[in-house]
């Protein structure tokens, strides 16, 4: 799994995303701190956006337990 924090400079709040090995979204943490887990992997587009890899064990644990 890959945990990435969006760093794009725009008017939309940036979230922390968790992608599976296929690059699909399996869950994320909102800018406000709420954790949301997908029922099934969702296509995720990185084009025109900036990210940095981070460590968020609480978010990964929530996704694994779901």
Short mmCIF file of N, CA and C in Angstrom, two decimals:
data_model
loop_
_atom_site.label_atom_id
_atom_site.label_comp_id
_atom_site.label_asym_id
_atom_site.label_seq_id
_atom_site.Cartn_x
_atom_site.Cartn_y
_atom_site.Cartn_z
N UNK A 1 0.84 -1.19 0.00
CA UNK A 1 0.00 0.00 0.00
C UNK A 1 0.88 1.24 0.00
N UNK A 2 0.36 2.29 -0.59
CA UNK A 2 1.06 3.56 -0.67
C UNK A 2 0.19 4.63 -0.01
N UNK A 3 0.77 5.38 0.93
CA UNK A 3 0.06 6.47 1.59
C UNK A 3 0.65 7.78 1.09
N UNK A 4 -0.21 8.64 0.50
CA UNK A 4 0.27 9.89 -0.07
C UNK A 4 -0.57 11.06 0.42
N UNK A 5 0.09 12.17 0.65
CA UNK A 5 -0.56 13.41 1.05
C UNK A 5 -0.55 14.34 -0.14
N UNK A 6 -1.70 14.86 -0.51
CA UNK A 6 -1.76 15.78 -1.64
C UNK A 6 -1.20 17.13 -1.22
N UNK A 7 -0.36 17.71 -2.07
CA UNK A 7 0.26 19.01 -1.80
C UNK A 7 -0.06 20.02 -2.88
N UNK A 8 -1.04 19.72 -3.73
CA UNK A 8 -1.44 20.62 -4.81
C UNK A 8 -1.92 21.95 -4.24
N UNK A 9 -1.48 23.05 -4.84
CA UNK A 9 -1.87 24.39 -4.39
C UNK A 9 -3.13 24.82 -5.16
N UNK A 10 -4.30 24.64 -4.52
CA UNK A 10 -5.56 25.03 -5.12
C UNK A 10 -6.58 25.32 -4.05
N UNK A 11 -7.81 25.65 -4.43
CA UNK A 11 -8.84 26.07 -3.47
C UNK A 11 -9.51 24.91 -2.75
N UNK A 12 -9.27 23.67 -3.20
CA UNK A 12 -9.87 22.49 -2.60
C UNK A 12 -8.98 21.96 -1.47
N UNK A 13 -9.56 21.53 -0.34
CA UNK A 13 -8.73 20.97 0.74
C UNK A 13 -7.99 19.72 0.27
N UNK A 14 -6.77 19.55 0.72
CA UNK A 14 -5.96 18.39 0.36
C UNK A 14 -6.12 17.29 1.40
N UNK A 15 -6.26 16.04 0.94
CA UNK A 15 -6.47 14.90 1.80
C UNK A 15 -5.26 13.96 1.75
N UNK A 16 -5.26 12.96 2.63
CA UNK A 16 -4.26 11.90 2.63
C UNK A 16 -4.94 10.65 2.08
N UNK A 17 -4.34 10.06 1.05
CA UNK A 17 -4.94 8.93 0.35
C UNK A 17 -4.13 7.66 0.54
N UNK A 18 -4.82 6.52 0.52
CA UNK A 18 -4.16 5.21 0.55
C UNK A 18 -4.52 4.50 -0.75
N UNK A 19 -3.47 4.10 -1.48
CA UNK A 19 -3.66 3.40 -2.74
C UNK A 19 -3.17 1.97 -2.58
N UNK A 20 -3.87 1.03 -3.23
CA UNK A 20 -3.42 -0.37 -3.18
C UNK A 20 -2.28 -0.56 -4.17
N UNK A 21 -1.80 -1.79 -4.30
CA UNK A 21 -0.67 -2.07 -5.18
C UNK A 21 -0.99 -1.82 -6.65
N UNK A 22 -2.26 -1.81 -7.01
CA UNK A 22 -2.68 -1.55 -8.39
C UNK A 22 -2.87 -0.05 -8.64
N UNK A 23 -2.65 0.78 -7.61
CA UNK A 23 -2.80 2.23 -7.75
C UNK A 23 -4.23 2.73 -7.60
N UNK A 24 -5.10 1.90 -7.04
CA UNK A 24 -6.50 2.30 -6.85
C UNK A 24 -6.73 2.75 -5.40
N UNK A 25 -7.63 3.71 -5.24
CA UNK A 25 -7.95 4.28 -3.93
C UNK A 25 -8.72 3.28 -3.09
N UNK A 26 -8.23 3.01 -1.86
CA UNK A 26 -8.93 2.11 -0.95
C UNK A 26 -9.43 2.84 0.29
N UNK A 27 -8.97 4.07 0.51
CA UNK A 27 -9.43 4.87 1.63
C UNK A 27 -8.66 6.17 1.72
N UNK A 28 -9.17 7.09 2.54
CA UNK A 28 -8.48 8.37 2.70
C UNK A 28 -8.86 9.04 4.01
N UNK A 29 -8.05 10.01 4.41
CA UNK A 29 -8.32 10.85 5.58
C UNK A 29 -8.58 12.25 5.05
N UNK A 30 -9.73 12.82 5.42
CA UNK A 30 -10.05 14.17 4.97
C UNK A 30 -9.14 15.18 5.63
N UNK A 31 -9.14 16.39 5.10
CA UNK A 31 -8.33 17.46 5.69
C UNK A 31 -8.77 17.73 7.13
N UNK A 32 -10.03 17.42 7.44
CA UNK A 32 -10.56 17.61 8.79
C UNK A 32 -10.25 16.47 9.74
N UNK A 33 -9.66 15.36 9.23
CA UNK A 33 -9.25 14.25 10.07
C UNK A 33 -10.15 13.03 10.04
N UNK A 34 -11.27 13.09 9.33
CA UNK A 34 -12.19 11.96 9.27
C UNK A 34 -11.65 10.89 8.32
N UNK A 35 -11.70 9.64 8.75
CA UNK A 35 -11.22 8.52 7.93
C UNK A 35 -12.40 7.91 7.17
N UNK A 36 -12.21 7.72 5.86
CA UNK A 36 -13.24 7.11 5.01
C UNK A 36 -12.62 5.94 4.27
N UNK A 37 -13.30 4.81 4.30
CA UNK A 37 -12.81 3.58 3.67
C UNK A 37 -13.76 3.20 2.53
N UNK A 38 -13.21 2.87 1.37
CA UNK A 38 -14.01 2.48 0.21
C UNK A 38 -14.45 1.03 0.35
N UNK A 39 -15.66 0.72 -0.13
CA UNK A 39 -16.14 -0.66 -0.12
C UNK A 39 -15.40 -1.49 -1.13
N UNK A 40 -15.01 -0.88 -2.25
CA UNK A 40 -14.19 -1.56 -3.25
C UNK A 40 -13.24 -0.52 -3.84
N UNK A 41 -12.09 -0.94 -4.36
CA UNK A 41 -11.10 0.00 -4.89
C UNK A 41 -11.68 0.88 -6.01
N UNK A 42 -11.28 2.15 -5.99
CA UNK A 42 -11.76 3.14 -6.93
C UNK A 42 -10.58 3.66 -7.76
N UNK A 43 -10.81 3.86 -9.06
CA UNK A 43 -9.77 4.42 -9.91
C UNK A 43 -9.35 5.78 -9.36
N UNK A 44 -8.04 6.05 -9.32
CA UNK A 44 -7.52 7.28 -8.74
C UNK A 44 -6.59 7.94 -9.75
N UNK A 45 -6.81 9.20 -10.03
CA UNK A 45 -6.03 9.94 -11.02
C UNK A 45 -5.05 10.88 -10.33
N UNK A 46 -3.76 10.75 -10.66
CA UNK A 46 -2.73 11.61 -10.08
C UNK A 46 -2.33 12.76 -11.01
N UNK A 47 -2.80 12.73 -12.26
CA UNK A 47 -2.41 13.77 -13.21
C UNK A 47 -2.77 15.16 -12.71
N UNK A 48 -1.90 16.10 -12.97
CA UNK A 48 -2.08 17.52 -12.66
C UNK A 48 -2.15 17.80 -11.16
N UNK A 49 -1.75 16.85 -10.33
CA UNK A 49 -1.76 17.01 -8.89
C UNK A 49 -0.38 16.66 -8.34
N UNK A 50 -0.07 17.17 -7.14
CA UNK A 50 1.22 16.91 -6.51
C UNK A 50 0.98 16.15 -5.20
N UNK A 51 1.89 15.21 -4.91
CA UNK A 51 1.77 14.38 -3.72
C UNK A 51 3.14 14.15 -3.10
N UNK A 52 3.14 13.80 -1.81
CA UNK A 52 4.37 13.32 -1.17
C UNK A 52 3.99 12.11 -0.33
N UNK A 53 4.91 11.16 -0.25
CA UNK A 53 4.67 9.95 0.53
C UNK A 53 4.77 10.28 2.01
N UNK A 54 3.85 9.73 2.80
CA UNK A 54 3.83 9.95 4.25
C UNK A 54 3.55 8.62 4.94
N UNK A 55 3.67 8.63 6.26
CA UNK A 55 3.33 7.46 7.08
C UNK A 55 2.11 7.83 7.92
N UNK A 56 1.06 7.03 7.82
CA UNK A 56 -0.16 7.24 8.61
C UNK A 56 -0.68 5.87 9.02
N UNK A 57 -0.11 5.34 10.09
CA UNK A 57 -0.44 3.99 10.55
C UNK A 57 -1.90 3.85 10.97
N UNK A 58 -2.47 4.88 11.57
CA UNK A 58 -3.88 4.83 11.99
C UNK A 58 -4.79 4.65 10.78
N UNK A 59 -4.51 5.36 9.70
CA UNK A 59 -5.32 5.27 8.49
C UNK A 59 -5.17 3.88 7.85
N UNK A 60 -3.97 3.37 7.75
CA UNK A 60 -3.74 2.05 7.17
C UNK A 60 -4.42 0.97 8.02
N UNK A 61 -4.32 1.06 9.33
CA UNK A 61 -4.97 0.09 10.22
C UNK A 61 -6.49 0.10 10.04
N UNK A 62 -7.09 1.27 9.88
CA UNK A 62 -8.54 1.38 9.68
C UNK A 62 -8.96 0.70 8.38
N UNK A 63 -8.13 0.83 7.36
CA UNK A 63 -8.45 0.21 6.06
C UNK A 63 -8.31 -1.30 6.13
N UNK A 64 -7.29 -1.78 6.81
CA UNK A 64 -7.07 -3.23 6.93
C UNK A 64 -8.20 -3.88 7.73
N UNK A 65 -8.68 -3.20 8.78
CA UNK A 65 -9.74 -3.76 9.61
C UNK A 65 -11.11 -3.71 8.95
N UNK A 66 -11.29 -2.88 7.94
CA UNK A 66 -12.61 -2.73 7.29
C UNK A 66 -12.96 -3.91 6.43
#
